[in-house]
C-alpha cells in the first residue's frame, strides 16, 4: 500500500520550505507534506484520507477575503474556519486532535487558531 502524505500544510500561496525559512522548524524540511490551498480542499482531504499526523495552518487563505462591505464577516473562509471545522470533526468522531503548528504571518489570526486548538486539546 502506498504511504499517503501524513502532514497537511494549509496555505494559499506558500510551500513548506518557505515556512521553514522564517520559522526554522525542521518539520517543514520533510518531504511528506500534502498541500491544501483553501477550506474546501482542507475538509475534503481529511474526509477522504483521515486525520494527518500534523497540520500546519495559515490564517489568510485569499488576498481578497478580507471583509464584506459594512461587516466584520470574512467573505472567504480562513485558516481559523478550518481549525473550527477540525475541532468539530474531532469532537463528533471521538478523535484526538493531531499535532498542529501555525505558520501564519498574521499575528492575530495565528493567536486565534492556536488558542482554539490548545483549548480543545485541554478538554
Short mmCIF file of C-alpha atoms in Angstrom, two decimals:
data_model
loop_
_atom_site.label_atom_id
_atom_site.label_comp_id
_atom_site.label_asym_id
_atom_site.label_seq_id
_atom_site.Cartn_x
_atom_site.Cartn_y
_atom_site.Cartn_z
CA UNK A 1 0.00 0.00 0.00
CA UNK A 2 1.30 3.43 -0.92
CA UNK A 3 2.05 5.68 2.05
CA UNK A 4 -0.21 8.72 1.99
CA UNK A 5 1.26 12.04 2.95
CA UNK A 6 0.85 12.36 6.68
CA UNK A 7 1.50 16.07 7.09
CA UNK A 8 -1.06 18.64 5.98
CA UNK A 9 0.05 22.17 5.04
CA UNK A 10 -2.76 24.73 4.73
CA UNK A 11 -1.64 27.84 2.86
CA UNK A 12 -2.98 29.65 -0.19
CA UNK A 13 0.43 30.51 -1.67
CA UNK A 14 3.41 29.28 0.35
CA UNK A 15 5.15 25.91 0.38
CA UNK A 16 6.57 24.19 3.50
CA UNK A 17 10.16 25.14 2.62
CA UNK A 18 9.12 28.81 2.66
CA UNK A 19 7.61 28.41 6.13
CA UNK A 20 10.90 26.83 7.24
CA UNK A 21 12.80 29.97 6.21
CA UNK A 22 11.06 32.14 8.81
CA UNK A 23 10.01 29.58 11.45
CA UNK A 24 13.22 27.48 11.46
CA UNK A 25 11.05 24.45 12.32
CA UNK A 26 12.73 21.32 10.91
CA UNK A 27 9.37 19.65 10.27
CA UNK A 28 8.99 21.96 7.24
CA UNK A 29 12.00 20.23 5.64
CA UNK A 30 10.13 16.91 5.47
CA UNK A 31 9.01 15.69 2.06
CA UNK A 32 5.71 14.11 3.11
CA UNK A 33 3.61 17.29 3.20
CA UNK A 34 0.32 17.40 1.34
CA UNK A 35 -0.57 21.00 0.47
CA UNK A 36 -4.13 22.31 0.54
CA UNK A 37 -4.91 25.85 -0.54
CA UNK A 38 -8.36 26.56 0.88
CA UNK A 39 -11.14 25.45 3.24
CA UNK A 40 -12.79 23.07 0.76
CA UNK A 41 -9.51 21.27 -0.02
CA UNK A 42 -8.73 21.07 3.71
CA UNK A 43 -12.09 19.50 4.60
CA UNK A 44 -12.11 17.14 1.60
CA UNK A 45 -8.57 15.91 2.27
CA UNK A 46 -9.40 14.97 5.87
CA UNK A 47 -12.73 13.39 4.92
CA UNK A 48 -11.03 11.32 2.20
CA UNK A 49 -7.73 10.41 3.91
CA UNK A 50 -8.45 10.77 7.63
CA UNK A 51 -6.56 12.91 10.11
CA UNK A 52 -2.89 13.53 9.34
CA UNK A 53 -0.07 13.21 11.85
CA UNK A 54 0.25 17.02 11.89
CA UNK A 55 -1.39 20.10 10.36
CA UNK A 56 0.27 23.45 9.82
CA UNK A 57 -2.15 26.36 9.48
CA UNK A 58 -2.01 29.66 7.66
CA UNK A 59 -4.75 32.12 8.60
CA UNK A 60 -5.27 34.25 5.49
CA UNK A 61 -6.29 31.98 2.63
CA UNK A 62 -7.04 34.56 -0.06
CA UNK A 63 -5.84 38.03 -0.97
CA UNK A 64 -9.34 39.35 -1.39
CA UNK A 65 -11.08 37.71 1.53
CA UNK A 66 -10.94 40.45 3.95
CA UNK A 67 -14.27 41.80 4.99
CA UNK A 68 -17.69 42.01 3.41
CA UNK A 69 -18.68 45.62 2.97
CA UNK A 70 -20.08 47.12 6.20
CA UNK A 71 -19.43 43.88 8.09
CA UNK A 72 -16.90 42.10 10.26
CA UNK A 73 -17.55 38.86 8.39
CA UNK A 74 -14.94 37.32 6.12
CA UNK A 75 -16.01 36.56 2.55
CA UNK A 76 -13.59 33.65 2.10
CA UNK A 77 -13.06 31.08 4.82
CA UNK A 78 -9.79 31.43 6.74
CA UNK A 79 -7.44 29.06 8.50
CA UNK A 80 -9.45 29.78 11.64
CA UNK A 81 -12.56 28.38 9.92
CA UNK A 82 -10.54 25.26 9.08
CA UNK A 83 -9.45 24.97 12.72
CA UNK A 84 -13.07 25.33 13.92
CA UNK A 85 -14.17 22.62 11.45
CA UNK A 86 -11.33 20.38 12.68
CA UNK A 87 -12.38 20.76 16.33
CA UNK A 88 -15.98 19.87 15.46
CA UNK A 89 -14.86 16.92 13.30
CA UNK A 90 -12.68 15.55 16.14
CA UNK A 91 -15.48 16.00 18.70
CA UNK A 92 -18.16 14.40 16.51
CA UNK A 93 -15.95 11.42 15.66
CA UNK A 94 -14.30 11.00 19.10
CA UNK A 95 -10.87 11.60 17.58
CA UNK A 96 -7.78 13.05 19.18
CA UNK A 97 -6.59 16.35 17.73
CA UNK A 98 -3.49 15.83 15.56
CA UNK A 99 -0.32 17.80 16.30
CA UNK A 100 -0.56 21.31 14.91
CA UNK A 101 1.52 24.35 14.17
CA UNK A 102 0.50 27.77 12.92
CA UNK A 103 2.95 29.27 10.42
CA UNK A 104 0.72 32.27 9.64
CA UNK A 105 2.32 35.70 9.46
CA UNK A 106 -0.97 37.26 10.65
CA UNK A 107 -0.31 37.64 14.42
CA UNK A 108 -3.99 37.97 15.40
CA UNK A 109 -5.09 35.11 13.16
CA UNK A 110 -2.23 32.94 14.42
CA UNK A 111 -3.12 33.61 18.07
CA UNK A 112 -6.82 32.82 17.41
CA UNK A 113 -6.01 29.48 15.74
CA UNK A 114 -3.51 28.47 18.43
CA UNK A 115 -5.89 29.43 21.28
CA UNK A 116 -8.78 27.48 19.77
CA UNK A 117 -6.75 24.33 19.19
CA UNK A 118 -4.88 24.46 22.51
CA UNK A 119 -8.15 24.89 24.40
CA UNK A 120 -9.67 21.92 22.60
CA UNK A 121 -6.62 19.76 23.35
CA UNK A 122 -7.06 20.50 27.07
CA UNK A 123 -10.59 19.00 27.11
#
